Coordinates of C-alpha atoms and ligand atoms in Angstrom, one line a residue:
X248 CA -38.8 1.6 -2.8
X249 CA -37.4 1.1 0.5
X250 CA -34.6 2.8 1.9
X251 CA -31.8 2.2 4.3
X252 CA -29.8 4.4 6.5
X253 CA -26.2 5.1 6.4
X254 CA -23.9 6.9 9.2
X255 CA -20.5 8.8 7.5
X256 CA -17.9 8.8 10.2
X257 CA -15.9 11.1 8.5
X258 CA -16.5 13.4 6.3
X259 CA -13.1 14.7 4.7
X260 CA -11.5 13.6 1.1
X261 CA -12.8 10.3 0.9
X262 CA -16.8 11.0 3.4
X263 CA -17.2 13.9 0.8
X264 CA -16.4 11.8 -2.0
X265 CA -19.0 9.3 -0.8
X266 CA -21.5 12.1 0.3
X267 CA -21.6 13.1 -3.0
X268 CA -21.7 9.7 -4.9
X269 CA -24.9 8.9 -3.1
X270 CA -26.8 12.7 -3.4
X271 CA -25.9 13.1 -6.9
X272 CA -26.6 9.3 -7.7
X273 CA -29.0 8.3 -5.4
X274 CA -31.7 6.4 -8.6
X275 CA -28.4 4.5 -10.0
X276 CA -27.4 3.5 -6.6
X277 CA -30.6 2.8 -5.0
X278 CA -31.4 0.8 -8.7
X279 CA -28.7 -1.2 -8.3
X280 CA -28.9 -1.6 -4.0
X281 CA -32.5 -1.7 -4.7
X282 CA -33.0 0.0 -1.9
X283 CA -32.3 3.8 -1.8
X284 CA -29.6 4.8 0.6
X285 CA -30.3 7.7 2.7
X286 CA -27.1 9.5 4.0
X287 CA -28.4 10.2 7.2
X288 CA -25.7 11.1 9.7
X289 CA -21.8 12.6 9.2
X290 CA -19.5 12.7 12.1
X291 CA -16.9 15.0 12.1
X292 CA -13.8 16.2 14.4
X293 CA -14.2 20.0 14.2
X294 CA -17.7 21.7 13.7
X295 CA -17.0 24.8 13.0
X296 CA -14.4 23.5 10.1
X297 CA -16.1 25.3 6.8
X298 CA -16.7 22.4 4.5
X299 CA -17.1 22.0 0.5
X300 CA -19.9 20.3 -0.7
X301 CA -24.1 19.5 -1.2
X302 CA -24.6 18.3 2.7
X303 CA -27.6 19.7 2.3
X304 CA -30.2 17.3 4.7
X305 CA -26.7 15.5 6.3
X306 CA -27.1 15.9 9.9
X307 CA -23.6 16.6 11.0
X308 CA -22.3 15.9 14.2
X309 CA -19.8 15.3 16.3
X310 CA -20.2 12.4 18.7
X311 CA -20.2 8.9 17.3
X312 CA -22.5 7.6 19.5
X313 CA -25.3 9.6 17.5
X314 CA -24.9 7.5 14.8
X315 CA -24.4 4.0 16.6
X316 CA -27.2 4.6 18.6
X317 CA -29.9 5.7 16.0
X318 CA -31.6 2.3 15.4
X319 CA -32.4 3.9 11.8
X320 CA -28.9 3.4 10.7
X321 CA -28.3 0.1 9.6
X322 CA -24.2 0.4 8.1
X323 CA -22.0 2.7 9.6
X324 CA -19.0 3.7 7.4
X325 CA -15.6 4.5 9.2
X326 CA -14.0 7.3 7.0
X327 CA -12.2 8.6 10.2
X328 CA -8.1 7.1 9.6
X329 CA -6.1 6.2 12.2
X330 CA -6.4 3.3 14.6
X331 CA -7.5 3.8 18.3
X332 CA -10.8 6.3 17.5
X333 CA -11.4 4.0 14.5
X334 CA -11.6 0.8 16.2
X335 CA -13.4 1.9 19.2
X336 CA -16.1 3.1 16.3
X337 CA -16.1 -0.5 14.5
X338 CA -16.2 -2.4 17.7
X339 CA -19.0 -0.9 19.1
X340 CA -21.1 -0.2 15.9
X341 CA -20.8 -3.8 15.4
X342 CA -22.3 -4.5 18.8
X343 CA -25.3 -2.1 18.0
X344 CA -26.0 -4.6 15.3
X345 CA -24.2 -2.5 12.2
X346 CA -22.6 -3.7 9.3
X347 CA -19.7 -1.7 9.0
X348 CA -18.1 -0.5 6.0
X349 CA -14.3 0.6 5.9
X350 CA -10.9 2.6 3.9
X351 CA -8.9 2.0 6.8
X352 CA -6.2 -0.6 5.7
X353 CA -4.2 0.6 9.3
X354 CA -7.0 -0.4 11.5
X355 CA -7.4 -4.0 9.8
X356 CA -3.8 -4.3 9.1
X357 CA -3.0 -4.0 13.1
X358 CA -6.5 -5.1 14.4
X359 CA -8.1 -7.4 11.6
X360 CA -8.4 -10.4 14.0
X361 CA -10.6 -8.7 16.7
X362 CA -12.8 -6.7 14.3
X363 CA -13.7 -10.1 12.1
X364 CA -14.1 -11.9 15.4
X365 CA -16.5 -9.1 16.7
X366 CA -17.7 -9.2 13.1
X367 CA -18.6 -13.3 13.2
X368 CA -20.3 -12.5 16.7
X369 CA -22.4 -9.8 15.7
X370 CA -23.4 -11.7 12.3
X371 CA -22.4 -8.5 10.5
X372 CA -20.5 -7.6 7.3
X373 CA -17.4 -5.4 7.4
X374 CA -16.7 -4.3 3.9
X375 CA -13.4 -3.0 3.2
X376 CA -12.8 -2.5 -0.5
X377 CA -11.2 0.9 -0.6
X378 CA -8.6 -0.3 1.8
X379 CA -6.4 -1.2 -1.0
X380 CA -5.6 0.2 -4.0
X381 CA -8.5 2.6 -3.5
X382 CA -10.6 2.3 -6.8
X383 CA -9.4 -0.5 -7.8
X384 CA -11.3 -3.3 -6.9
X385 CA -8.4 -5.8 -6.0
X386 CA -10.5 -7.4 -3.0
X387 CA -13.5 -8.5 -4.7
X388 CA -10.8 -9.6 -7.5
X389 CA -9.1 -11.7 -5.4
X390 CA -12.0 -13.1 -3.2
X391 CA -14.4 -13.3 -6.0
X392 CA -12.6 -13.5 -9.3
X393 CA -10.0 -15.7 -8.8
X394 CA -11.0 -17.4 -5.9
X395 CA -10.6 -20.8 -8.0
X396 CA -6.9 -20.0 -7.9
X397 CA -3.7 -20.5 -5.2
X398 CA -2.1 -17.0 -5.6
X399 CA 1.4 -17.5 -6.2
X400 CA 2.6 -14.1 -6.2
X401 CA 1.3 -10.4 -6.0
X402 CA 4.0 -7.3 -7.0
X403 CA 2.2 -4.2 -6.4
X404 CA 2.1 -0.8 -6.5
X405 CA -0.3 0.3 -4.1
X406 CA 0.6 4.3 -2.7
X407 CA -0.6 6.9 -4.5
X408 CA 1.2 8.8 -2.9
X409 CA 4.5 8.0 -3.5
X410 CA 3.8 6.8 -7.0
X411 CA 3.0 10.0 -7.9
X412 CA 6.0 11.4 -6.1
X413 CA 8.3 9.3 -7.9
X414 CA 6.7 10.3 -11.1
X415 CA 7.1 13.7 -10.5
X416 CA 10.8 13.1 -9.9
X417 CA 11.8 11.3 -12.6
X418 CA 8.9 12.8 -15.3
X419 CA 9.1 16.3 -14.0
X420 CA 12.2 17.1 -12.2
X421 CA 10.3 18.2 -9.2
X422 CA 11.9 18.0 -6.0
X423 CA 10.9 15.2 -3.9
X424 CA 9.3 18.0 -1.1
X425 CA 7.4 20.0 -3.5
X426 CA 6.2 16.7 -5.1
X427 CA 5.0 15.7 -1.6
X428 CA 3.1 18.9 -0.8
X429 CA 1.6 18.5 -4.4
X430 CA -0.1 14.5 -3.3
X431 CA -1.1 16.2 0.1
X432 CA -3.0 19.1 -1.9
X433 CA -4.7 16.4 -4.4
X434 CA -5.9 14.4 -1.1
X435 CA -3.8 11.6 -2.2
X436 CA -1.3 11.8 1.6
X437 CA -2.8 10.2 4.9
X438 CA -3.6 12.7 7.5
X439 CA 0.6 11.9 8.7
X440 CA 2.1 11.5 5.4
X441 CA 5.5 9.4 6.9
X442 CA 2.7 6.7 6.8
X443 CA 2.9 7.1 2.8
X444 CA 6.6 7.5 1.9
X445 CA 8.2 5.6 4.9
X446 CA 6.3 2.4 3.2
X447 CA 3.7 1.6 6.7
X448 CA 0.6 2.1 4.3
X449 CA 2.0 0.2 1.6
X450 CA 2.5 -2.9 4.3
X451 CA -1.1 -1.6 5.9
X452 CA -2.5 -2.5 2.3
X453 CA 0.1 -5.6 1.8
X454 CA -1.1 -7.4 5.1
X455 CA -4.8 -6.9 3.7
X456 CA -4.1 -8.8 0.6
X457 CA -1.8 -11.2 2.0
X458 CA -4.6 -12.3 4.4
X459 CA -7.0 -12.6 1.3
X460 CA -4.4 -14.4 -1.2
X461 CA -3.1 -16.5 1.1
X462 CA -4.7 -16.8 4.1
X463 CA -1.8 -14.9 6.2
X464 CA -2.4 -13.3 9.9
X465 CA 0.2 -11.1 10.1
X466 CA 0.6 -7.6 11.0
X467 CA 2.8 -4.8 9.9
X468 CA 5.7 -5.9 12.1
X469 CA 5.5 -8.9 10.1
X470 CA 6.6 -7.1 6.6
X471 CA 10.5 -6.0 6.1
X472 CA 9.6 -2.4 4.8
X473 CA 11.5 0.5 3.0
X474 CA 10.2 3.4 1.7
X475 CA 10.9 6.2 -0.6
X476 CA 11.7 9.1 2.0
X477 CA 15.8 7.7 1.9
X478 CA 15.8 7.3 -1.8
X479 CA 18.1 9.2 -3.5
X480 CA 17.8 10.8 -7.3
X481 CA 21.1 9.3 -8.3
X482 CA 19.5 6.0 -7.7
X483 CA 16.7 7.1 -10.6
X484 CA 19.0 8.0 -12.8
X485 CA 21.6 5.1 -12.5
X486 CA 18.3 2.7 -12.8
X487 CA 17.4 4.7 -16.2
X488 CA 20.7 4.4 -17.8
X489 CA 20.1 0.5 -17.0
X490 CA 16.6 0.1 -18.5
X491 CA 14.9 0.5 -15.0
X492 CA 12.3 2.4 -13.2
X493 CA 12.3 2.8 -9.6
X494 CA 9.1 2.1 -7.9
X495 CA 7.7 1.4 -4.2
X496 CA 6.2 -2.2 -4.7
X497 CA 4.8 -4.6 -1.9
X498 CA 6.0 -8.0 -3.1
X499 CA 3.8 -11.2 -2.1
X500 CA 5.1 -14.8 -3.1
X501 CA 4.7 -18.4 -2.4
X502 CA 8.3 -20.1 -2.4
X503 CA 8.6 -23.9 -0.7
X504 CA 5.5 -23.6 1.2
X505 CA 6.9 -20.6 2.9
X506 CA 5.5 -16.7 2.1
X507 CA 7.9 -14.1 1.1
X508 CA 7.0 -10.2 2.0
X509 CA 8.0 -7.3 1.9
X510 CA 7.9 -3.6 0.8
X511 CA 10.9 -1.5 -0.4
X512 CA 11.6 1.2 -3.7
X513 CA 12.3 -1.8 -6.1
X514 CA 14.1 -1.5 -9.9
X515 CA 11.1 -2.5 -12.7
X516 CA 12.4 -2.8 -16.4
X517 CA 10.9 0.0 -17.7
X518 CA 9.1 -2.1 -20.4
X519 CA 7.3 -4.0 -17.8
X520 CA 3.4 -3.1 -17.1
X521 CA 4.2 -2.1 -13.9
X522 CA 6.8 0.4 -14.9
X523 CA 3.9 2.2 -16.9
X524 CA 2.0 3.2 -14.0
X525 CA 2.3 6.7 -13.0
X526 CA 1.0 9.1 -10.6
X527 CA -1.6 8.2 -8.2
X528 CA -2.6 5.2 -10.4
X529 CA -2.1 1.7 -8.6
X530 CA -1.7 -1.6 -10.0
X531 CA -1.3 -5.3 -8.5
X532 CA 0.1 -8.2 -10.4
X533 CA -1.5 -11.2 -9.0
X534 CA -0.5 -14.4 -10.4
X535 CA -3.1 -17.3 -9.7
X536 CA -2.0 -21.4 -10.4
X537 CA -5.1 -21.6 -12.8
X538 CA -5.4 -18.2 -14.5
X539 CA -1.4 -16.9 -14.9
X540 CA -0.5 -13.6 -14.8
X541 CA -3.5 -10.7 -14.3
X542 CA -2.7 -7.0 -13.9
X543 CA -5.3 -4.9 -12.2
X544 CA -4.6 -0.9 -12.6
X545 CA -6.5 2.3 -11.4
X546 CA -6.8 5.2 -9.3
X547 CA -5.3 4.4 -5.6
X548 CA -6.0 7.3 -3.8
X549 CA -8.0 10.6 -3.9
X550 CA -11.8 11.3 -3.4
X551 CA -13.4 9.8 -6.1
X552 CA -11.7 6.7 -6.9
X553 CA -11.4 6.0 -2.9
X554 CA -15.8 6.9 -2.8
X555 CA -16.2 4.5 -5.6
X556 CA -14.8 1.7 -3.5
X557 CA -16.6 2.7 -0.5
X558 CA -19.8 3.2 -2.2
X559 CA -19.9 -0.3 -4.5
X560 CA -19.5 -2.1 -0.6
X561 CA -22.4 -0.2 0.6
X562 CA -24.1 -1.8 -2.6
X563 CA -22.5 -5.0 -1.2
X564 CA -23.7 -4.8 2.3
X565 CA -27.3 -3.5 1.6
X566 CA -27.8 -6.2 -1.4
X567 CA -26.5 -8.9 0.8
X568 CA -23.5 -10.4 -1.0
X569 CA -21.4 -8.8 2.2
X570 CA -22.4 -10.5 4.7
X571 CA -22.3 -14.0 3.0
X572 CA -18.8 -13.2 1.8
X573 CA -17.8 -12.3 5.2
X574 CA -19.7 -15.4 6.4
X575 CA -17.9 -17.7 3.4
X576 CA -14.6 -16.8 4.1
X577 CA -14.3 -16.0 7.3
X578 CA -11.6 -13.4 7.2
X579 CA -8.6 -13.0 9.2
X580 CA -10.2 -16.7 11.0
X581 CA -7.8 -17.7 13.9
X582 CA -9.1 -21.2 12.8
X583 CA -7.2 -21.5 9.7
X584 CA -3.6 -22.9 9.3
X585 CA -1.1 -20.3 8.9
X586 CA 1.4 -20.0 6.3
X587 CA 4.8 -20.2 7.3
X588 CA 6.4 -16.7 6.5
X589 CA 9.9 -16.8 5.3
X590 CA 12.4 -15.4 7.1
X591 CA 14.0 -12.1 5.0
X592 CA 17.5 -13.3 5.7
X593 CA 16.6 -16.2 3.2
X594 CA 14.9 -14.8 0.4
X595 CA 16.7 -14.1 -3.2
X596 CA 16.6 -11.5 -5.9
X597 CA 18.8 -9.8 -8.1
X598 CA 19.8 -6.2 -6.6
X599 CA 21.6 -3.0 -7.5
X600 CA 24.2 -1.7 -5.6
X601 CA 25.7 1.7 -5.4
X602 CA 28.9 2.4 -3.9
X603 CA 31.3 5.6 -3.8
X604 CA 34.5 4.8 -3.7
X605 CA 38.3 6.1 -4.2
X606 CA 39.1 6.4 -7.9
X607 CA 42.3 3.9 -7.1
X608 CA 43.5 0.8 -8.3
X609 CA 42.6 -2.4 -7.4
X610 CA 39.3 -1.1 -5.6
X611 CA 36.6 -2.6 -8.2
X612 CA 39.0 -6.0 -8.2
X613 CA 38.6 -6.2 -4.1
X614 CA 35.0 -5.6 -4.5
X615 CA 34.1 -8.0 -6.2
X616 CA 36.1 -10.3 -4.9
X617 CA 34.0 -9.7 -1.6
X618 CA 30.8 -10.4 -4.1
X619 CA 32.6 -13.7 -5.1
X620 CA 33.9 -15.4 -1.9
X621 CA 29.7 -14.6 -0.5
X622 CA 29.1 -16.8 -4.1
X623 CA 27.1 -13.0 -5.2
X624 CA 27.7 -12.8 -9.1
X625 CA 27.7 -9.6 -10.8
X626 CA 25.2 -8.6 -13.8
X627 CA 26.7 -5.3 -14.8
X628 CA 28.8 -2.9 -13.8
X629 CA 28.7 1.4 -14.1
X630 CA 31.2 3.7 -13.5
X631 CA 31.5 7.0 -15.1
X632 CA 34.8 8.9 -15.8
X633 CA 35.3 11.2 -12.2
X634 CA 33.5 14.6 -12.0
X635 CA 35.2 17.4 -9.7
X636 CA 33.6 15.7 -6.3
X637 CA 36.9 14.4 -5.1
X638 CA 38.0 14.9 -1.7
X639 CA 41.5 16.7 -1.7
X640 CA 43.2 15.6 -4.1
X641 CA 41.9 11.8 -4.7
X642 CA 38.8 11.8 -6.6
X643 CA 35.4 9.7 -5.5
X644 CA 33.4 7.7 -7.8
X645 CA 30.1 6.0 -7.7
X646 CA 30.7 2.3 -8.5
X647 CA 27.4 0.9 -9.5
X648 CA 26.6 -3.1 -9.4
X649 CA 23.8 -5.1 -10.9
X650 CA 23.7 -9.0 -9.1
X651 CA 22.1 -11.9 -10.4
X652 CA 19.6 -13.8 -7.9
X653 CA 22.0 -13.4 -4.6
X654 CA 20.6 -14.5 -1.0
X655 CA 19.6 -11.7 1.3
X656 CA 22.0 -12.8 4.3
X657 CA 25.1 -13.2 1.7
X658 CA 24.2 -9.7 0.5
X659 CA 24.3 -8.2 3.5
X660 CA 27.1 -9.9 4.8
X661 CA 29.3 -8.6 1.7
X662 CA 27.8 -5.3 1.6
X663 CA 28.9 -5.0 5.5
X664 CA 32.7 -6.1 4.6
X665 CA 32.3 -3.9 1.4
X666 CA 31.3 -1.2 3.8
X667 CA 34.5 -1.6 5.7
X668 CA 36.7 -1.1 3.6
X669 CA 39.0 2.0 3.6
X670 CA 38.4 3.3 0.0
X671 CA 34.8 3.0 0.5
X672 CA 33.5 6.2 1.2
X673 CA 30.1 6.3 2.1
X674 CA 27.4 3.7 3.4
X675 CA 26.1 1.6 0.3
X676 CA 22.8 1.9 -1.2
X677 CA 20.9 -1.4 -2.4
X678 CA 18.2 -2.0 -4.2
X679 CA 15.8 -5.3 -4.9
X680 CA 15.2 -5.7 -8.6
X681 CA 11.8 -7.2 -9.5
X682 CA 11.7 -10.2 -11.7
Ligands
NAP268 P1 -9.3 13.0 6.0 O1 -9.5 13.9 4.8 O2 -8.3 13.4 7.0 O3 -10.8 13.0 6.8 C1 -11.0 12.5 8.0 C2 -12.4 12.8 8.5 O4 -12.6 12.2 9.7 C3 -12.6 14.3 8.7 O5 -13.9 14.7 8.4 C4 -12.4 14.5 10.3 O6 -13.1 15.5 10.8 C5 -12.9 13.2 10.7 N1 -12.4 12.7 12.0 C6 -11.1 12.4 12.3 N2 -11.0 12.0 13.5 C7 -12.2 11.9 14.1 C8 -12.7 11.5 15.3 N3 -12.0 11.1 16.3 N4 -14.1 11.6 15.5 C9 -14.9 12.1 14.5 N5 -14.4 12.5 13.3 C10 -13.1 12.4 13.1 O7 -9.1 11.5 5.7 P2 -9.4 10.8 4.3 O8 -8.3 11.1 3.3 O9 -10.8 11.0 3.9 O10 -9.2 9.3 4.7 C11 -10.2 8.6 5.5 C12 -9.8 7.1 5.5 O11 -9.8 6.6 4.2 C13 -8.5 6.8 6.1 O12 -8.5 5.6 6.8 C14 -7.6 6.7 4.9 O13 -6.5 5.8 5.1 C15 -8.5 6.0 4.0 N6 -8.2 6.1 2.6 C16 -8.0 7.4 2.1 C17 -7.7 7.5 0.7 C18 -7.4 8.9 0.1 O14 -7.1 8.9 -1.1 N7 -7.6 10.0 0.8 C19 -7.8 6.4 -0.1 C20 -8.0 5.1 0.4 C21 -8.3 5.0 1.8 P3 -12.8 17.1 10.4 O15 -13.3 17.2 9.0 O16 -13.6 17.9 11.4 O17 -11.3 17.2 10.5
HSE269 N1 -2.4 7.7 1.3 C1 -2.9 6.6 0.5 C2 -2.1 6.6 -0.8 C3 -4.3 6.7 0.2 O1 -1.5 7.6 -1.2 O2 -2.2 5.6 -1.5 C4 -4.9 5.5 -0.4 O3 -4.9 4.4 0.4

């Protein structure tokens, strides 16, 4: 059988992961390549960094250049992270002639444009199913499963990181630091985990799918973003006592020919499918004009999952299909109209809102009459008997609101005035509720 050559750039959670995949499967991989795929080359940072794992006949390295220069190698796969080292390594292993395959959903979300144009040049494939959702194969879904569709919408949750954070908070009681450490341990955490909870990664992965669904060019300074490092556990438990499960979602949707995005910690009903997905587990709703509604659901993050991704494109890119995908639908094309992106100010969804404010009368009365005059009406209302956290001798209360659909720029216009006003004693939380 004939074999091909493969350069790891990277060799930490996710280069092990595929280092292994390949050693300890080579005769199912090379029977469904057909071709066998010989690991030849691993870059790493650090040398002398004692490593886990059968490398046995890996030459490891530490230059790059090794591995773009060895006319052997036919695919190099960028397991590195980050963006400058990253694209500097897919730029010019395209111009050796590589196909490239890729996890890095930063380096396409900011750079996507340039690589696909250096990719078109080249005539090469760059394969980039583990960029989102990890093992779950949401790209080829979407490019190859439902390409007969328009997406309409996609509501996602797509960090293991944080998913399993929040499940540790509101399953285990663990405090949201110790739940952090534990995703970092697992491998789930990027090399900086802000990227994870401040919601970057999520938008990384959103910009990815939104240029697959609907054609979109935009960048992560395009997508409104929240994440989970500001959320508070009073918020899970006030979304509990409603029926609700708080979780980080990237939101996608077609609304009068514009395209709504963002990503922010979002109330689920806790029977929804979406609300069942715990710990590093993923899961995209996509809902396509011909087939409906379609869940997808997996592993997003770790080593395993993340290889399996990595290795079914190498599949991809030494079978063929790759490169005439890439070729098809000419990703991230500068060619191809763009869809209008709607601005946040005008989108609409129902929200919860949490106040604290002075157990005195009239104080509910004037806020909703602030609701009222910015035409916000109100779902439901919480507010528990006062505890002992007054201040002197007046007692605060949490005042929490459930909306129906309310426009973002009303919202925040009313939640400014609410803010203002004397009995209000703390800067409001809101939260998006997912229909
Ligand atoms: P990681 O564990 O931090 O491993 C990074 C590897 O790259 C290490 O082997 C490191 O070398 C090497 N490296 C870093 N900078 C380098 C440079 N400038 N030159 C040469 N080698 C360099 O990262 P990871 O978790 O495997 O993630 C890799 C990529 O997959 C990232 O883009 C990440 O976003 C993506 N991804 C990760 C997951 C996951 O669950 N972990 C899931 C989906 C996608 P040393 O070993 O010497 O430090
Ligand atoms: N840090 C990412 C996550 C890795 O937790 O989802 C997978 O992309």
């Amino acid at each position: 059988m004939q074999q091909v050559s493969v350069g790891l750039v990277g060799l930490g959670t996710v280069g092990a992961g595929v280092a292994r995949i390949l050693t300890q499967h080579a005769d199912r991989i090379a029977r469904r390549a057909g071709r066998r795929i010989d690991c030849k080359w691993a870059v790493v940072r650090d040398l002398k960094k004692p490593r886990e794992g059968d490398f046995e006949g890996l030459r490891i390295v530490d230059d790059p250049r090794r591995v773009i220069d060895d006319p052997e190698v036919a695919i190099v796969v960028e397991l590195i992270g980050g963006v400058d080292a990253a694209r500097r390594i897919v730029l010019d292993a395209l111009a050796a002639g590589k196909h490239v395959v890729t996890a890095n959903k930063a380096l396409l979300a900011e750079h996507g444009p340039e690589i696909f144009a250096a990719a078109r040049k080249a005539d090469r494939a760059v394969a980039f199913e583990a960029s989102s959702a990890g093992g779950v194969p949401i790209v080829g879904a979407i490019n190859v499963g439902l390409a007969a569709n328009q997406i309409q919408s996609l509501a996602a949750i797509l960090n293991g990181t944080c998913n399993y954070i929040l499940t540790q908070m509101t399953q285990g009681g663990i405090a949201y630091a110790d739940a952090l450490a534990g995703a970092q341990a697992l491998g789930y955490a990027e090399a900086d985990p802000t990227l994870d909870v401040d919601g970057t990664d999520t938008a990384h992965k959103l910009a990815i799918l939104a240029q697959l669904a609907f054609g979109a060019n935009v960048t992560t300074a395009d997508i409104p973003r929240e994440g989970i490092d500001r959320l508070e556990l009073a918020d899970l438990t006030y979304a509990r006592e409603l029926g609700y499960t708080i979780k980080l979602l990237a939101h996608a949707r077609l609304a009068d020919g514009a395209l709504e995005l963002r990503v922010a910690p979002t109330l689920v009903r806790r029977d929804a499918p979406l609300a069942q997905v715990h710990g590093p587990y993923n899961a995209v709703r996509a809902v396509g004009d011909a087939v409906g509604d379609t869940l997808f659901y997996g592993r997003g993050a770790g080593m395993m999952p993340t290889a399996s991704a990595v290795v079914a494109d190498l599949i991809d890119v030494v079978v063929g299909r790759a490169l005439l995908t890439s070729r098809t639908l000419d990703f991230w094309s500068t060619e191809a109209p763009a869809v209008p992106l709607l601005p946040p100010s005008r989108s609409r969804r129902r929200n919860y809102l949490r106040f604290l404010i002075a157990d005195r009368p009239g104080v509910i009365a004037a806020i909703a009459q602030i609701l009222g005059d910015k035409g916000i009406s109100i779902a439901s209302v919480i507010q528990h008997e006062p505890g002992d956290e007054g201040e002197g001798d007046e007692a605060t209360v949490p005042l929490v609101i459930m909306t129906h659909l309310a426009v973002e720029e009303h919202l925040r216009e009313a939640i400014a005035q609410i803010d203002r006003l004397d009995v209000v004693r703390a800067p409001s939380v809101r939260l998006g509720v997912e229909e």
